[in-house]
Amino acid sequence: MSDQTTDNAPLTIQGVRDLIAKEHNLLLDEDDPILVAVTMHRAALNEYDCLLQTHKQQLAKDMEEHVSSFALEVRKSTNSLLSKAVKANIENCLSVVKTHEGQMDRFLGSVRGLAIFASVMFCLSIAVSISVIVWGS
């Protein structure tokens, strides 16, 4: 029987013999049948460890897939929300520009009206000046 069933086994056959000697003051031979139980338990623990490692790898793979899928959905949602926000912002800016355009049209209409009034007053001023020159005061 070997001292250790696997390289990573924390409990060796010699370790069990030493433990029993220390705890029970009983020396076991290297070929004592009770040590078969240690080998069987070590093999069962190794199998269980392999099973746990396989499950751990599968869980990590599944988790990565779920996180990746979730991240993609979040990215789609944020892009959609961002698009809607940008579109709403653009529409808001266009609305403000349209409002200012209306105000500017009214202002230009007023300026045109005042320009026409100023032209009429200028013409009247020239006419009065000419009449004063021609007919006197």
PDB file of C-alpha atoms in Angstrom:
ATOM      1  CA  MET A   1       0.000   0.000   0.000  1.00  0.00           C
ATOM      2  CA  SER A   2       1.366   3.469  -0.868  1.00  0.00           C
ATOM      3  CA  ASP A   3       1.917   6.277   1.602  1.00  0.00           C
ATOM      4  CA  GLN A   4      -0.432   8.554  -0.308  1.00  0.00           C
ATOM      5  CA  THR A   5      -3.218   7.807  -2.776  1.00  0.00           C
ATOM      6  CA  THR A   6      -2.842  11.037  -4.792  1.00  0.00           C
ATOM      7  CA  ASP A   7      -0.308  13.845  -4.909  1.00  0.00           C
ATOM      8  CA  ASN A   8      -2.755  16.420  -3.508  1.00  0.00           C
ATOM      9  CA  ALA A   9      -4.258  14.225  -0.783  1.00  0.00           C
ATOM     10  CA  PRO A  10      -4.033  16.032   2.535  1.00  0.00           C
ATOM     11  CA  LEU A  11      -4.271  12.824   4.556  1.00  0.00           C
ATOM     12  CA  THR A  12      -1.720  10.091   3.870  1.00  0.00           C
ATOM     13  CA  ILE A  13      -1.676   6.481   5.027  1.00  0.00           C
ATOM     14  CA  GLN A  14       1.327   7.306   7.205  1.00  0.00           C
ATOM     15  CA  GLY A  15      -0.525  10.345   8.513  1.00  0.00           C
ATOM     16  CA  VAL A  16      -3.426   8.119   9.580  1.00  0.00           C
ATOM     17  CA  ARG A  17      -1.040   5.637  11.232  1.00  0.00           C
ATOM     18  CA  ASP A  18       0.631   8.512  13.107  1.00  0.00           C
ATOM     19  CA  LEU A  19      -2.736   9.991  14.164  1.00  0.00           C
ATOM     20  CA  ILE A  20      -4.011   6.637  15.488  1.00  0.00           C
ATOM     21  CA  ALA A  21      -0.723   6.073  17.301  1.00  0.00           C
ATOM     22  CA  LYS A  22      -0.920   9.502  18.900  1.00  0.00           C
ATOM     23  CA  GLU A  23      -4.652   9.524  19.747  1.00  0.00           C
ATOM     24  CA  HIS A  24      -5.164   5.847  20.645  1.00  0.00           C
ATOM     25  CA  ASN A  25      -1.654   4.714  21.462  1.00  0.00           C
ATOM     26  CA  LEU A  26      -2.062   1.936  18.926  1.00  0.00           C
ATOM     27  CA  LEU A  27       0.519   1.103  16.254  1.00  0.00           C
ATOM     28  CA  LEU A  28      -0.861  -0.068  12.915  1.00  0.00           C
ATOM     29  CA  ASP A  29       1.153  -2.111  10.459  1.00  0.00           C
ATOM     30  CA  GLU A  30       1.519  -0.818   6.916  1.00  0.00           C
ATOM     31  CA  ASP A  31      -0.758  -3.616   5.686  1.00  0.00           C
ATOM     32  CA  ASP A  32      -3.427  -3.238   8.405  1.00  0.00           C
ATOM     33  CA  PRO A  33      -6.904  -3.720   6.818  1.00  0.00           C
ATOM     34  CA  ILE A  34      -8.292  -0.577   8.515  1.00  0.00           C
ATOM     35  CA  LEU A  35      -6.043   1.493   6.244  1.00  0.00           C
ATOM     36  CA  VAL A  36      -8.094   0.291   3.272  1.00  0.00           C
ATOM     37  CA  ALA A  37     -10.908   2.497   4.614  1.00  0.00           C
ATOM     38  CA  VAL A  38      -8.545   5.482   4.434  1.00  0.00           C
ATOM     39  CA  THR A  39      -7.753   4.676   0.815  1.00  0.00           C
ATOM     40  CA  MET A  40     -11.464   4.262  -0.002  1.00  0.00           C
ATOM     41  CA  HIS A  41     -12.359   7.508   1.736  1.00  0.00           C
ATOM     42  CA  ARG A  42      -9.513   9.319  -0.024  1.00  0.00           C
ATOM     43  CA  ALA A  43     -10.714   7.975  -3.389  1.00  0.00           C
ATOM     44  CA  ALA A  44     -14.294   9.040  -2.612  1.00  0.00           C
ATOM     45  CA  LEU A  45     -13.092  12.499  -1.584  1.00  0.00           C
ATOM     46  CA  ASN A  46     -11.036  12.773  -4.784  1.00  0.00           C
ATOM     47  CA  GLU A  47     -14.085  11.852  -6.873  1.00  0.00           C
ATOM     48  CA  TYR A  48     -16.189  14.359  -4.952  1.00  0.00           C
ATOM     49  CA  ASP A  49     -13.520  17.019  -5.477  1.00  0.00           C
ATOM     50  CA  CYS A  50     -13.504  16.291  -9.233  1.00  0.00           C
ATOM     51  CA  LEU A  51     -17.291  16.531  -9.281  1.00  0.00           C
ATOM     52  CA  LEU A  52     -17.150  19.872  -7.428  1.00  0.00           C
ATOM     53  CA  GLN A  53     -14.535  21.204  -9.858  1.00  0.00           C
ATOM     54  CA  THR A  54     -16.692  20.155 -12.828  1.00  0.00           C
ATOM     55  CA  HIS A  55     -19.727  21.872 -11.309  1.00  0.00           C
ATOM     56  CA  LYS A  56     -17.661  24.952 -10.511  1.00  0.00           C
ATOM     57  CA  GLN A  57     -16.458  25.179 -14.122  1.00  0.00           C
ATOM     58  CA  GLN A  58     -19.995  24.703 -15.457  1.00  0.00           C
ATOM     59  CA  LEU A  59     -21.372  27.318 -13.061  1.00  0.00           C
ATOM     60  CA  ALA A  60     -18.664  29.775 -14.108  1.00  0.00           C
ATOM     61  CA  LYS A  61     -19.472  29.127 -17.784  1.00  0.00           C
ATOM     62  CA  ASP A  62     -23.232  29.502 -17.199  1.00  0.00           C
ATOM     63  CA  MET A  63     -22.717  32.637 -15.124  1.00  0.00           C
ATOM     64  CA  GLU A  64     -20.508  34.159 -17.819  1.00  0.00           C
ATOM     65  CA  GLU A  65     -23.165  33.430 -20.454  1.00  0.00           C
ATOM     66  CA  HIS A  66     -25.931  34.943 -18.303  1.00  0.00           C
ATOM     67  CA  VAL A  67     -23.879  38.012 -17.435  1.00  0.00           C
ATOM     68  CA  SER A  68     -22.938  38.482 -21.078  1.00  0.00           C
ATOM     69  CA  SER A  69     -26.578  38.154 -22.152  1.00  0.00           C
ATOM     70  CA  PHE A  70     -27.700  40.524 -19.395  1.00  0.00           C
ATOM     71  CA  ALA A  71     -24.997  43.056 -20.332  1.00  0.00           C
ATOM     72  CA  LEU A  72     -26.130  42.922 -23.962  1.00  0.00           C
ATOM     73  CA  GLU A  73     -29.754  43.576 -22.959  1.00  0.00           C
ATOM     74  CA  VAL A  74     -28.706  46.429 -20.682  1.00  0.00           C
ATOM     75  CA  ARG A  75     -26.614  47.903 -23.509  1.00  0.00           C
ATOM     76  CA  LYS A  76     -29.589  47.667 -25.879  1.00  0.00           C
ATOM     77  CA  SER A  77     -31.875  49.309 -23.313  1.00  0.00           C
ATOM     78  CA  THR A  78     -29.447  52.120 -22.549  1.00  0.00           C
ATOM     79  CA  ASN A  79     -28.852  52.721 -26.260  1.00  0.00           C
ATOM     80  CA  SER A  80     -32.615  52.864 -26.792  1.00  0.00           C
ATOM     81  CA  LEU A  81     -33.073  55.255 -23.868  1.00  0.00           C
ATOM     82  CA  LEU A  82     -30.146  57.350 -25.041  1.00  0.00           C
ATOM     83  CA  SER A  83     -31.615  57.487 -28.542  1.00  0.00           C
ATOM     84  CA  LYS A  84     -34.964  58.566 -27.146  1.00  0.00           C
ATOM     85  CA  ALA A  85     -33.302  61.180 -24.930  1.00  0.00           C
ATOM     86  CA  VAL A  86     -31.244  62.551 -27.823  1.00  0.00           C
ATOM     87  CA  LYS A  87     -34.322  62.616 -30.049  1.00  0.00           C
ATOM     88  CA  ALA A  88     -36.336  64.427 -27.351  1.00  0.00           C
ATOM     89  CA  ASN A  89     -33.479  66.893 -26.842  1.00  0.00           C
ATOM     90  CA  ILE A  90     -33.261  67.577 -30.583  1.00  0.00           C
ATOM     91  CA  GLU A  91     -37.023  68.055 -30.769  1.00  0.00           C
ATOM     92  CA  ASN A  92     -36.838  70.434 -27.803  1.00  0.00           C
ATOM     93  CA  CYS A  93     -34.022  72.420 -29.470  1.00  0.00           C
ATOM     94  CA  LEU A  94     -35.990  72.577 -32.737  1.00  0.00           C
ATOM     95  CA  SER A  95     -39.016  73.818 -30.803  1.00  0.00           C
ATOM     96  CA  VAL A  96     -36.950  76.575 -29.179  1.00  0.00           C
ATOM     97  CA  VAL A  97     -35.465  77.507 -32.574  1.00  0.00           C
ATOM     98  CA  LYS A  98     -38.982  77.606 -34.049  1.00  0.00           C
ATOM     99  CA  THR A  99     -40.121  79.893 -31.210  1.00  0.00           C
ATOM    100  CA  HIS A 100     -37.148  82.195 -31.798  1.00  0.00           C
ATOM    101  CA  GLU A 101     -37.834  82.104 -35.521  1.00  0.00           C
ATOM    102  CA  GLY A 102     -41.369  83.352 -34.887  1.00  0.00           C
ATOM    103  CA  GLN A 103     -40.066  86.097 -32.608  1.00  0.00           C
ATOM    104  CA  MET A 104     -37.473  87.068 -35.226  1.00  0.00           C
ATOM    105  CA  ASP A 105     -40.151  87.202 -37.941  1.00  0.00           C
ATOM    106  CA  ARG A 106     -42.229  89.554 -35.758  1.00  0.00           C
ATOM    107  CA  PHE A 107     -39.130  91.668 -35.070  1.00  0.00           C
ATOM    108  CA  LEU A 108     -38.269  91.878 -38.782  1.00  0.00           C
ATOM    109  CA  GLY A 109     -41.879  92.801 -39.542  1.00  0.00           C
ATOM    110  CA  SER A 110     -41.653  95.614 -36.994  1.00  0.00           C
ATOM    111  CA  VAL A 111     -38.315  96.772 -38.445  1.00  0.00           C
ATOM    112  CA  ARG A 112     -39.836  96.795 -41.950  1.00  0.00           C
ATOM    113  CA  GLY A 113     -42.824  98.758 -40.693  1.00  0.00           C
ATOM    114  CA  LEU A 114     -40.541 101.260 -39.003  1.00  0.00           C
ATOM    115  CA  ALA A 115     -38.366 101.487 -42.135  1.00  0.00           C
ATOM    116  CA  ILE A 116     -41.469 102.277 -44.202  1.00  0.00           C
ATOM    117  CA  PHE A 117     -42.563 104.847 -41.611  1.00  0.00           C
ATOM    118  CA  ALA A 118     -39.041 106.385 -41.599  1.00  0.00           C
ATOM    119  CA  SER A 119     -39.097 106.518 -45.417  1.00  0.00           C
ATOM    120  CA  VAL A 120     -42.487 108.256 -45.405  1.00  0.00           C
ATOM    121  CA  MET A 121     -41.273 110.737 -42.774  1.00  0.00           C
ATOM    122  CA  PHE A 122     -38.109 111.369 -44.797  1.00  0.00           C
ATOM    123  CA  CYS A 123     -40.162 112.033 -47.917  1.00  0.00           C
ATOM    124  CA  LEU A 124     -42.472 114.395 -45.952  1.00  0.00           C
ATOM    125  CA  SER A 125     -39.426 116.150 -44.508  1.00  0.00           C
ATOM    126  CA  ILE A 126     -38.018 116.701 -48.005  1.00  0.00           C
ATOM    127  CA  ALA A 127     -41.403 117.902 -49.235  1.00  0.00           C
ATOM    128  CA  VAL A 128     -41.720 120.358 -46.325  1.00  0.00           C
ATOM    129  CA  SER A 129     -38.139 121.533 -46.866  1.00  0.00           C
ATOM    130  CA  ILE A 130     -38.774 122.115 -50.584  1.00  0.00           C
ATOM    131  CA  SER A 131     -42.066 123.896 -49.891  1.00  0.00           C
ATOM    132  CA  VAL A 132     -40.362 126.166 -47.360  1.00  0.00           C
ATOM    133  CA  ILE A 133     -37.603 126.955 -49.840  1.00  0.00           C
ATOM    134  CA  VAL A 134     -40.037 127.574 -52.690  1.00  0.00           C
ATOM    135  CA  TRP A 135     -42.831 129.433 -50.879  1.00  0.00           C
ATOM    136  CA  GLY A 136     -40.981 130.673 -47.891  1.00  0.00           C
ATOM    137  CA  SER A 137     -41.770 130.271 -44.275  1.00  0.00           C
TER     138      SER A 137
END
